[in-house]
Amino acid sequence: MMLPLYPNEVFGRATGMVVGTLTGIAFGFVLERSGFGRAPILAAQFYGTNMRVFKVMFSAIATAAAGMAVLAGLGLLDLGLLTFPETYWWPQLVGGLLLGVGFIGAGYCPGTACVAAASGDVGGMLTYLGVMLGSLVFGFTYPVFADLYVAGKAGVLRLDTLLGLPYGVVAAAVVAMAVGCFFGAEALERWFAKRAHQEAPDTLKRPRNRSFVALAALALAAVATLAIPQSVQSAVVRTPAPVKVVPLVDAALRLPESVWLVDVRDAKLCKEKTLPRAVCLADLPKGAAAAAPSHKRLVLIGTDTVKEVPAALADFPGEVASLQGGYPAFAAELLADLPAEVTQTMTPARLAEYRLRGALHARLTGAAAPVAAPAPVVVPVAPTGAPAKKGGGC
Amino acid sequence: MENKTSSEAPFWNPYLAGIVLGLVLLGSFVVMGNGLGGSGAANRVAIGAAHIVAPQAVENNAYMGPMVAPGQHILDDWLVWEVLGVFLGGALAAYSAGRMKLVLLRGPRATVASRLVMAILGGLVMGVAARLARGCTSGQALTGGAALAAGSWVFMFAVFGGGYMVAPLLRRYWK
């Protein structure tokens, strides 16, 4: 199974960023050509006169869902390696309602605001600026939202598991539902147009019918792949994302609620010495993974980077990560004496990291004081952070 | 509807555009293992800027703190690159279609001032909403919808629900 490419380590991080930009270019291009860089067109969705938003969105969802079902059914795509949005019923319901309210006010959603800004609409630029401000409002008032943010956590919950049906069948049902709704949407458009004595939009029949045929073919293919023996199809395997030792230990000490460290090494090794606030896998009671606090991130500590989630932890509903290099990386980075890494060319970011490392080292080993942190001789370089971009920052 | 001059390329048929968009989304999943996003980059750029202005406040914040921890960079995330691409792709499409123009698009009866205020206020509400829901129309509705994620479907219906609830109050503003 080759797909998806990036999680299968077919190419590295740098290439990933290039591919990410190219994917974005394609996304932005299609959004603009769909008419989504124009607020009046988007707003028309909510007055029944032009259901373009609904038509484009549901055709896209149906295409991608059925396409994934076909690739997975053929044994080409490992669904277990895809990042699926997790379900949190309440914040998604409330967030969705709020986003709808913001959408009709601004005339754009965040992605389309970016496209509108790119095509020169000042409204789009301001909307995206508003989204940035709103993100900060959320961040700084996070305690107000903290309970709602994690309410109704259901983990990675897919409609197919919820309904107990094969992925391909649900994908085909989504296509069927979409096409059914398209006829309904067009009827509504005609009704609204008649009432306003105008002409209904998008009356071209040929591309429409061809699109419907293509969607139906995809749906049939998704169902047809169910005849292929299951052994070829993917089991759900989660590959933990690697995390670095310094930020991890910092987070574990400073924000212990945010992570759940589990040492999966041999019980004897773990009992001997492990990371602060880590628990040994052998000590965990049965069912601890499924009952773990919902908002924590599970971080596995092995003898090296852990590639697979142990069976006992497979029920953990949240995000799973793995300490890069395992316990030896922790011992080498934070328990061993720090090298005197003082140079004149250190960037502020490196300096901050070095100081944090020194502080953690002192705290963990009981060394008298943080190792002499280099004097700040360095700072004239601009912070490595990219400048806060205007317009193009979206 | 809106005034189209003959020099502008027409918009694509919505169903055909949707299929192409679906293929882009499918490509993103197949190549990157991830769907598309629209607001995650706004969050990261905003936090990055706030971190320069008020480092302590951001670092000690329970939500933003872990994102600015040393050893990583707030902008070092594929969503930032992806949204930079959205901007470039949007500009490319608008330019090649003859639609690239500095304008303030608004409803026929909306004033310039009201449009400016509504754009920023609407964006602000969406910024809060997208953080709360862990994604916006791109990251939740489109991506999660295609991935058959149960909560994303709730989100998607809620977006339409919220829009339809408030739309009648803003009729004079858009129609």
Coordinates of C-alpha atoms in Angstrom, one line a residue:
Chain A
M1 CA 0.0 0.0 0.0
M2 CA 1.7 3.2 -1.2
L3 CA -0.9 5.8 -0.4
P4 CA -0.9 8.3 1.2
L5 CA 2.6 9.2 0.1
Y6 CA 3.7 11.6 2.8
P7 CA 2.8 9.5 5.9
N8 CA 4.4 6.6 4.2
E9 CA 7.6 8.6 4.1
V10 CA 7.9 8.6 0.3
F11 CA 9.1 12.2 0.5
G12 CA 10.4 14.4 3.3
R13 CA 9.4 17.5 5.1
A14 CA 10.8 20.1 2.6
T15 CA 9.1 18.5 -0.3
G16 CA 6.0 18.3 1.8
M17 CA 5.9 22.1 2.1
V18 CA 6.3 22.5 -1.7
V19 CA 3.5 20.0 -2.3
G20 CA 1.4 21.8 0.3
T21 CA 1.8 25.1 -1.5
L22 CA 0.9 23.4 -4.8
T23 CA -2.1 21.8 -3.3
G24 CA -3.2 25.2 -2.0
I25 CA -2.7 26.8 -5.4
A26 CA -5.0 24.2 -7.0
F27 CA -7.5 24.8 -4.1
G28 CA -7.4 28.6 -4.5
F29 CA -7.7 28.4 -8.3
V30 CA -10.8 26.2 -8.2
L31 CA -12.4 28.3 -5.5
E32 CA -12.0 31.4 -7.6
R33 CA -13.3 29.8 -10.8
S34 CA -16.3 28.5 -8.8
G35 CA -17.2 32.1 -8.1
F36 CA -16.3 32.0 -4.4
G37 CA -14.2 35.1 -4.5
R38 CA -17.4 37.2 -4.8
A39 CA -19.4 37.8 -1.6
P40 CA -22.7 38.5 -3.4
I41 CA -22.6 35.1 -5.0
L42 CA -21.8 33.4 -1.7
A43 CA -24.5 35.3 0.2
A44 CA -27.1 34.4 -2.5
Q45 CA -26.9 30.9 -1.1
F46 CA -28.7 32.0 2.0
Y47 CA -31.5 33.8 0.0
G48 CA -32.3 30.8 -2.2
T49 CA -31.6 32.6 -5.4
N50 CA -28.3 30.9 -6.2
M51 CA -27.4 27.6 -4.6
R52 CA -23.8 27.5 -6.1
V53 CA -22.2 27.1 -2.7
F54 CA -24.2 24.0 -1.9
K55 CA -23.7 22.5 -5.4
V56 CA -20.0 23.0 -5.5
M57 CA -19.5 21.8 -1.9
F58 CA -21.5 18.7 -2.1
S59 CA -20.2 17.7 -5.5
A60 CA -16.7 18.0 -4.0
I61 CA -17.5 16.1 -0.9
A62 CA -19.2 13.3 -2.9
T63 CA -16.3 13.1 -5.3
A64 CA -13.6 12.9 -2.7
A65 CA -15.5 10.5 -0.4
A66 CA -16.3 8.1 -3.3
G67 CA -12.7 8.5 -4.6
M68 CA -11.2 7.5 -1.3
A69 CA -13.6 4.6 -1.0
V70 CA -12.5 3.3 -4.5
L71 CA -8.7 3.7 -3.7
A72 CA -9.1 2.1 -0.3
G73 CA -11.3 -0.7 -1.7
L74 CA -8.6 -1.4 -4.3
G75 CA -6.1 -1.7 -1.5
L76 CA -4.1 1.3 -2.7
L77 CA -4.9 3.8 0.0
D78 CA -4.4 3.1 3.7
L79 CA -7.3 4.9 5.4
G80 CA -5.6 4.4 8.8
L81 CA -2.8 6.8 7.8
L82 CA -5.1 9.7 7.0
T83 CA -5.7 12.5 9.4
F84 CA -9.4 12.4 10.1
P85 CA -11.0 15.3 12.0
E86 CA -12.0 14.1 15.4
T87 CA -15.6 14.5 16.6
Y88 CA -16.5 16.8 19.5
W89 CA -20.2 17.1 19.2
W90 CA -20.9 20.3 21.1
P91 CA -18.1 22.6 20.0
Q92 CA -18.7 21.5 16.4
L93 CA -22.4 22.2 16.7
V94 CA -21.9 25.6 18.4
G95 CA -18.9 26.5 16.3
G96 CA -20.8 25.6 13.1
L97 CA -23.8 27.8 14.1
L98 CA -21.4 30.7 14.9
L99 CA -19.4 30.3 11.7
G100 CA -22.7 30.4 9.7
V101 CA -23.6 33.7 11.4
G102 CA -20.1 35.1 10.6
F103 CA -20.4 33.8 7.1
I104 CA -23.6 35.6 6.2
G105 CA -22.3 38.8 7.9
A106 CA -18.9 38.8 6.1
G107 CA -20.1 37.2 2.9
Y108 CA -17.1 34.8 3.0
C109 CA -15.9 31.9 5.0
P110 CA -12.1 32.0 5.9
G111 CA -10.9 30.1 2.8
T112 CA -13.0 32.1 0.3
A113 CA -12.0 35.3 2.1
C114 CA -8.4 34.5 1.2
V115 CA -9.3 34.0 -2.4
A116 CA -11.3 37.2 -2.5
A117 CA -8.4 39.1 -0.9
A118 CA -6.2 37.7 -3.6
S119 CA -8.5 38.9 -6.4
G120 CA -8.5 42.4 -4.9
D121 CA -11.7 42.6 -2.8
V122 CA -11.1 44.8 0.3
G123 CA -14.0 43.0 2.1
G124 CA -12.1 39.7 1.7
M125 CA -8.9 41.2 3.1
L126 CA -10.8 42.6 6.1
T127 CA -12.6 39.3 6.7
Y128 CA -9.4 37.4 6.8
L129 CA -7.9 40.0 9.2
G130 CA -11.1 39.5 11.3
V131 CA -10.5 35.8 11.3
M132 CA -7.0 36.4 12.7
L133 CA -8.3 38.7 15.4
G134 CA -11.0 36.2 16.2
S135 CA -8.4 33.4 16.6
L136 CA -6.6 35.6 19.1
V137 CA -9.9 36.4 20.9
F138 CA -10.4 32.7 21.3
G139 CA -6.9 32.1 22.5
F140 CA -6.9 34.8 25.1
T141 CA -10.3 34.0 26.4
Y142 CA -9.7 30.2 26.2
P143 CA -10.7 29.6 29.8
V144 CA -14.2 30.7 29.0
F145 CA -14.4 28.1 26.2
A146 CA -12.3 25.4 27.8
D147 CA -15.2 23.2 28.9
L148 CA -17.2 23.6 25.7
Y149 CA -14.0 22.9 23.7
V150 CA -13.8 19.3 24.8
A151 CA -17.5 18.6 25.4
G152 CA -18.9 15.5 23.7
K153 CA -15.6 14.1 22.6
A154 CA -16.2 11.0 20.5
G155 CA -12.7 10.6 19.0
V156 CA -12.2 9.6 15.3
L157 CA -15.8 8.7 14.6
R158 CA -16.8 8.0 11.0
L159 CA -20.3 7.8 9.6
D160 CA -19.5 4.2 8.4
T161 CA -18.6 3.0 11.9
L162 CA -21.5 4.9 13.4
L163 CA -23.9 3.2 11.0
G164 CA -22.2 -0.1 11.0
L165 CA -21.9 -0.1 7.2
P166 CA -18.9 -0.5 4.8
Y167 CA -17.1 2.7 3.9
G168 CA -17.9 2.2 0.2
V169 CA -21.7 1.9 0.8
V170 CA -21.8 5.1 2.9
A171 CA -19.7 7.0 0.3
A172 CA -22.1 5.9 -2.4
A173 CA -25.0 7.0 -0.2
V174 CA -23.4 10.4 0.1
V175 CA -23.2 10.7 -3.7
A176 CA -26.9 9.6 -4.0
M177 CA -28.0 12.0 -1.4
A178 CA -26.0 14.8 -3.0
V179 CA -27.5 14.3 -6.5
G180 CA -31.0 14.1 -5.0
C181 CA -30.4 17.3 -3.1
F182 CA -29.2 19.0 -6.3
F183 CA -32.6 18.4 -8.0
G184 CA -34.2 19.8 -4.9
A185 CA -31.9 22.9 -4.9
E186 CA -32.6 23.6 -8.6
A187 CA -36.4 23.4 -7.9
L188 CA -35.9 25.9 -5.1
E189 CA -34.0 28.2 -7.3
R190 CA -36.7 28.1 -10.0
W191 CA -39.3 28.8 -7.3
F192 CA -37.4 31.8 -5.9
A193 CA -36.7 33.0 -9.4
K194 CA -40.3 32.8 -10.4
R195 CA -41.4 34.7 -7.4
A196 CA -38.9 37.5 -8.1
H197 CA -39.6 37.4 -11.9
Q198 CA -36.0 36.6 -12.7
E199 CA -34.3 33.8 -14.5
A200 CA -32.9 30.9 -12.5
P201 CA -29.1 30.6 -12.6
D202 CA -27.0 27.9 -14.3
T203 CA -29.5 26.5 -16.8
L204 CA -26.8 24.8 -18.9
K205 CA -28.0 21.1 -19.0
R206 CA -25.0 19.3 -20.6
P207 CA -22.2 19.9 -18.1
R208 CA -24.7 19.2 -15.4
N209 CA -25.8 15.9 -16.7
R210 CA -22.3 14.8 -17.5
S211 CA -21.3 15.7 -13.9
F212 CA -24.1 13.6 -12.5
V213 CA -23.1 10.6 -14.7
A214 CA -19.5 10.9 -13.5
L215 CA -20.7 11.0 -9.9
A216 CA -22.9 8.0 -10.4
A217 CA -20.1 6.1 -12.0
L218 CA -17.8 6.9 -9.0
A219 CA -20.5 5.7 -6.5
L220 CA -21.0 2.4 -8.4
A221 CA -17.2 1.9 -8.4
A222 CA -17.1 2.5 -4.7
V223 CA -19.7 -0.2 -4.1
A224 CA -18.1 -2.5 -6.6
T225 CA -14.8 -2.6 -4.7
L226 CA -16.6 -4.2 -1.8
A227 CA -16.5 -7.4 -3.8
I228 CA -12.7 -7.4 -3.5
P229 CA -11.5 -9.7 -0.6
Q230 CA -11.0 -7.8 2.6
S231 CA -7.5 -9.0 3.1
V232 CA -6.2 -6.5 0.6
Q233 CA -8.0 -3.7 2.4
S234 CA -6.4 -1.7 5.1
A235 CA -6.7 -2.3 8.8
V236 CA -6.9 0.8 10.9
V237 CA -3.3 1.4 12.0
R238 CA -2.3 4.7 13.6
T239 CA 1.3 5.8 13.2
P240 CA 2.2 8.1 16.0
A241 CA 3.6 11.5 15.1
P242 CA 7.2 12.1 16.4
V243 CA 7.7 14.9 18.9
K244 CA 11.0 16.4 20.1
V245 CA 12.2 15.9 23.7
V246 CA 12.7 19.5 24.9
P247 CA 9.3 20.9 24.0
L248 CA 7.7 17.6 25.3
V249 CA 9.3 17.7 28.7
D250 CA 8.6 21.4 29.0
A251 CA 4.9 20.8 28.2
A252 CA 4.8 17.9 30.6
L253 CA 6.2 20.0 33.5
R254 CA 4.4 23.2 32.7
L255 CA 1.1 22.0 31.4
P256 CA 0.7 18.5 32.8
E257 CA -2.9 18.4 31.8
S258 CA -2.0 18.6 28.1
V259 CA 0.0 15.3 27.7
W260 CA -0.2 11.8 28.9
L261 CA 3.2 10.1 28.9
V262 CA 3.3 6.3 28.7
D263 CA 6.6 4.5 28.8
V264 CA 6.2 1.4 26.6
R265 CA 9.6 0.0 27.2
D266 CA 10.3 -3.2 29.2
A267 CA 8.7 -2.8 32.7
K268 CA 12.1 -3.2 34.4
L269 CA 13.7 -0.4 32.3
C270 CA 10.8 1.9 33.0
K271 CA 10.8 1.3 36.8
E272 CA 14.5 2.1 36.8
K273 CA 14.2 5.6 35.3
T274 CA 11.8 7.3 33.0
L275 CA 10.6 10.8 32.0
P276 CA 9.0 13.0 34.7
R277 CA 5.3 12.4 35.0
A278 CA 5.5 9.3 32.7
V279 CA 3.7 6.1 33.7
C280 CA 4.8 2.6 32.8
L281 CA 2.6 0.7 30.4
A282 CA 2.8 -2.4 32.6
D283 CA 1.2 -0.4 35.5
L284 CA -1.8 0.8 33.6
P285 CA -5.1 -0.8 34.6
K286 CA -7.2 -2.5 31.9
G287 CA -9.3 0.0 29.9
A288 CA -7.2 3.0 31.0
A289 CA -6.6 4.0 27.4
A290 CA -10.3 4.2 26.5
A291 CA -11.1 6.1 29.7
A292 CA -8.1 8.5 29.5
P293 CA -8.9 12.3 29.8
S294 CA -10.3 13.4 26.5
H295 CA -8.1 16.4 25.8
K296 CA -4.7 14.9 26.5
R297 CA -2.2 13.9 23.9
L298 CA -0.8 10.4 24.4
V299 CA 3.0 10.4 23.9
L300 CA 4.7 7.0 23.7
I301 CA 8.2 6.6 25.1
G302 CA 10.2 3.6 23.7
T303 CA 13.8 2.6 23.3
D304 CA 13.6 4.5 20.0
T305 CA 10.9 6.4 18.1
V306 CA 7.8 4.2 18.5
K307 CA 6.2 3.4 15.1
E308 CA 3.1 1.5 16.2
V309 CA 0.6 2.1 18.9
P310 CA 0.7 -0.9 21.3
A311 CA -2.5 -3.0 21.4
A312 CA -3.2 -2.0 25.0
L313 CA -3.4 1.7 24.0
A314 CA -5.2 1.2 20.7
D315 CA -8.5 2.4 22.3
F316 CA -7.1 5.9 23.2
P317 CA -9.5 8.3 21.5
G318 CA -7.2 11.2 21.0
E319 CA -4.0 12.2 19.2
V320 CA -1.1 9.8 19.6
A321 CA 2.5 10.9 19.4
S322 CA 5.9 9.3 20.0
L323 CA 9.0 10.7 21.5
Q324 CA 11.6 11.1 18.8
G325 CA 14.6 8.9 19.6
G326 CA 12.8 7.4 22.6
Y327 CA 14.2 7.4 26.2
P328 CA 17.8 7.5 25.0
A329 CA 17.1 10.9 23.4
F330 CA 15.8 12.2 26.7
A331 CA 18.8 11.0 28.6
A332 CA 21.2 12.5 26.1
E333 CA 19.4 15.8 25.7
L334 CA 18.4 16.5 29.3
L335 CA 20.2 14.3 31.8
A336 CA 23.8 14.4 30.4
D337 CA 25.8 17.6 31.0
L338 CA 25.0 20.3 28.5
P339 CA 27.7 21.2 26.1
A340 CA 28.8 24.8 26.3
E341 CA 27.1 25.8 23.2
V342 CA 27.9 29.4 23.4
T343 CA 28.6 31.0 20.1
Q344 CA 28.4 34.5 18.8
T345 CA 26.1 33.5 15.9
M346 CA 23.3 32.0 17.9
T347 CA 19.8 33.2 16.8
P348 CA 17.4 34.3 19.5
A349 CA 15.3 31.2 18.9
R350 CA 18.3 28.9 19.4
L351 CA 19.3 30.8 22.5
A352 CA 15.8 30.5 24.0
E353 CA 15.9 26.7 23.3
Y354 CA 19.3 26.4 24.8
R355 CA 18.2 28.2 28.0
L356 CA 15.1 26.1 28.3
R357 CA 17.2 23.0 27.9
G358 CA 19.5 24.3 30.6
A359 CA 16.6 25.0 32.9
L360 CA 15.0 21.6 32.4
H361 CA 18.4 19.9 32.9
A362 CA 18.9 21.8 36.2
R363 CA 15.4 20.8 37.3
L364 CA 15.7 17.2 36.4
T365 CA 19.3 16.5 37.6
G366 CA 19.4 18.9 40.5
A367 CA 22.4 20.7 39.1
A368 CA 23.1 23.8 41.2
A369 CA 22.0 26.4 38.6
P370 CA 21.2 26.4 35.0
V371 CA 24.3 25.9 33.0
A372 CA 25.8 29.3 32.3
A373 CA 23.5 30.6 29.6
P374 CA 25.2 32.5 27.0
A375 CA 25.0 36.3 27.4
P376 CA 22.7 37.9 25.0
V377 CA 25.4 39.2 22.7
V378 CA 23.4 38.1 19.7
V379 CA 20.2 39.7 19.2
P380 CA 20.6 42.2 16.3
V381 CA 19.3 39.6 13.9
A382 CA 15.5 39.9 13.3
P383 CA 13.6 37.1 15.1
T384 CA 13.5 34.0 12.9
G385 CA 9.8 34.3 12.9
A386 CA 8.4 35.4 9.6
P387 CA 6.9 38.9 9.8
A388 CA 3.2 39.2 10.4
K389 CA 2.2 39.3 6.8
K390 CA -0.6 41.6 5.5
G391 CA -3.1 40.3 3.0
G392 CA -0.8 37.5 1.8
G393 CA -0.7 36.1 5.2
C394 CA -4.0 34.3 4.7
Chain B
M1 CA -27.1 39.4 -10.8
E2 CA -23.8 41.1 -10.7
N3 CA -22.5 43.1 -13.7
K4 CA -20.2 41.0 -15.8
T5 CA -18.2 42.6 -18.5
S6 CA -17.5 40.6 -21.6
S7 CA -13.7 40.5 -20.9
E8 CA -14.3 38.4 -17.8
A9 CA -14.1 34.6 -18.1
P10 CA -17.3 33.0 -16.9
F11 CA -17.4 31.0 -13.7
W12 CA -17.3 27.2 -14.1
N13 CA -20.4 25.1 -14.0
P14 CA -20.9 24.5 -10.3
Y15 CA -21.2 20.7 -10.5
L16 CA -18.1 20.5 -12.7
A17 CA -16.2 22.9 -10.4
G18 CA -17.3 20.7 -7.4
I19 CA -15.9 17.6 -9.1
V20 CA -12.6 19.3 -9.8
L21 CA -12.5 20.6 -6.2
G22 CA -13.2 17.0 -5.0
L23 CA -10.3 15.8 -7.0
V24 CA -8.0 18.4 -5.5
L25 CA -9.2 17.3 -2.0
L26 CA -8.7 13.7 -2.9
G27 CA -5.2 14.5 -4.2
S28 CA -4.4 16.2 -0.9
F29 CA -5.5 13.2 1.1
V30 CA -3.7 10.8 -1.2
V31 CA -0.4 12.7 -1.3
M32 CA -0.3 14.5 2.1
G33 CA -2.6 12.3 4.2
N34 CA -4.4 15.5 5.1
G35 CA -7.4 17.4 3.8
L36 CA -7.5 21.1 3.1
G37 CA -7.7 24.1 5.5
G38 CA -8.5 27.8 5.5
S39 CA -8.3 29.2 9.0
G40 CA -5.5 27.3 10.7
A41 CA -3.0 29.5 9.0
A42 CA -4.8 32.7 10.3
N43 CA -4.5 31.3 13.8
R44 CA -0.8 30.6 13.4
V45 CA 0.1 33.9 11.9
A46 CA -2.0 35.7 14.5
I47 CA -0.4 33.8 17.4
G48 CA 3.1 34.3 15.8
A49 CA 2.5 38.1 15.7
A50 CA 1.0 38.2 19.3
H51 CA 4.1 36.2 20.4
I52 CA 6.4 38.9 19.1
V53 CA 4.3 41.7 20.9
A54 CA 3.6 39.9 24.2
P55 CA 5.7 36.7 24.5
Q56 CA 4.9 36.0 28.1
A57 CA 1.1 36.2 27.7
V58 CA 1.2 33.8 24.8
E59 CA 3.6 31.4 26.4
N60 CA 1.6 31.1 29.6
N61 CA -1.7 30.6 27.7
A62 CA -3.1 27.1 28.0
Y63 CA -4.3 27.1 24.3
M64 CA -1.5 29.0 22.6
G65 CA 1.4 28.2 24.9
P66 CA 2.1 24.7 23.5
M67 CA 2.2 26.1 19.9
V68 CA 5.0 28.5 20.7
A69 CA 7.1 26.1 22.8
P70 CA 10.8 26.2 21.8
G71 CA 12.1 23.6 19.3
Q72 CA 9.3 24.3 16.8
H73 CA 8.2 27.3 14.8
I74 CA 4.7 28.6 14.9
L75 CA 4.6 29.0 11.1
D76 CA 6.3 25.7 10.5
D77 CA 3.1 23.9 9.6
W78 CA 1.8 22.5 6.3
L79 CA -1.4 24.5 6.6
V80 CA 0.5 27.8 6.4
W81 CA 2.1 26.7 3.1
E82 CA -1.2 25.4 1.9
V83 CA -3.1 28.7 2.6
L84 CA -0.2 30.7 1.1
G85 CA -0.9 28.5 -2.0
V86 CA -4.7 29.3 -1.8
F87 CA -3.8 33.0 -2.0
L88 CA -1.5 32.5 -5.0
G89 CA -4.0 30.2 -6.7
G90 CA -6.8 32.6 -6.1
A91 CA -4.7 35.5 -7.5
L92 CA -3.7 33.4 -10.6
A93 CA -7.3 32.4 -11.3
A94 CA -8.6 36.0 -10.8
Y95 CA -5.8 37.5 -13.0
S96 CA -6.2 35.0 -15.8
A97 CA -10.0 35.5 -15.8
G98 CA -9.7 39.3 -15.9
R99 CA -11.2 39.7 -12.5
M100 CA -8.2 41.0 -10.6
K101 CA -9.3 44.5 -9.5
L102 CA -9.2 46.5 -6.2
V103 CA -12.9 46.7 -5.3
L104 CA -15.2 46.5 -2.4
L105 CA -17.9 43.9 -3.3
R106 CA -21.2 44.5 -1.4
G107 CA -24.9 44.2 -1.7
P108 CA -26.6 46.9 -3.9
R109 CA -28.0 48.8 -0.8
A110 CA -25.0 48.3 1.5
T111 CA -22.9 51.4 2.4
V112 CA -19.1 51.3 2.2
A113 CA -18.8 51.8 6.0
S114 CA -21.3 49.1 6.8
R115 CA -19.5 46.7 4.5
L116 CA -16.1 47.3 6.1
V117 CA -17.5 46.9 9.6
M118 CA -19.5 43.7 8.7
A119 CA -16.5 42.2 6.9
I120 CA -14.2 42.5 10.0
L121 CA -17.0 41.6 12.5
G122 CA -18.0 38.6 10.5
G123 CA -14.4 37.5 10.2
L124 CA -13.9 37.9 13.9
V125 CA -16.9 35.7 14.7
M126 CA -15.7 33.1 12.3
G127 CA -12.2 33.2 13.8
V128 CA -13.6 32.3 17.2
A129 CA -16.0 29.7 15.7
A130 CA -13.2 28.0 13.7
R131 CA -11.0 27.7 16.7
L132 CA -13.9 26.3 18.8
A133 CA -14.9 23.8 16.1
R134 CA -11.2 22.9 15.3
G135 CA -11.6 24.1 11.7
C136 CA -13.7 26.1 9.3
T137 CA -15.7 25.4 6.1
S138 CA -12.5 24.0 4.5
G139 CA -11.0 22.0 7.3
Q140 CA -14.2 20.7 8.9
A141 CA -17.1 20.8 6.4
L142 CA -15.3 20.0 3.2
T143 CA -12.4 17.9 4.5
G144 CA -14.3 16.2 7.4
G145 CA -17.4 15.8 5.2
A146 CA -15.4 13.9 2.6
A147 CA -13.7 11.9 5.3
L148 CA -17.1 10.9 6.6
A149 CA -16.2 12.3 10.0
A150 CA -19.5 12.4 12.1
G151 CA -18.8 15.7 13.9
S152 CA -17.9 17.4 10.6
W153 CA -21.3 16.6 9.2
V154 CA -22.9 18.2 12.3
F155 CA -20.7 21.2 11.8
M156 CA -21.6 21.5 8.1
F157 CA -25.4 21.4 8.8
A158 CA -24.8 23.9 11.7
V159 CA -23.1 26.3 9.3
F160 CA -26.0 26.3 6.9
G161 CA -28.4 26.5 9.9
G162 CA -26.6 29.5 11.4
G163 CA -26.5 31.2 8.1
Y164 CA -30.2 30.7 7.3
M165 CA -31.2 31.8 10.8
V166 CA -29.5 35.2 10.5
A167 CA -29.9 35.8 6.7
P168 CA -33.5 37.3 7.0
L169 CA -32.1 39.9 9.4
L170 CA -29.5 40.9 6.8
R171 CA -31.7 40.9 3.8
R172 CA -31.5 44.6 3.2
Y173 CA -27.8 44.4 3.5
W174 CA -27.3 41.8 0.7
K175 CA -30.3 42.1 -1.6

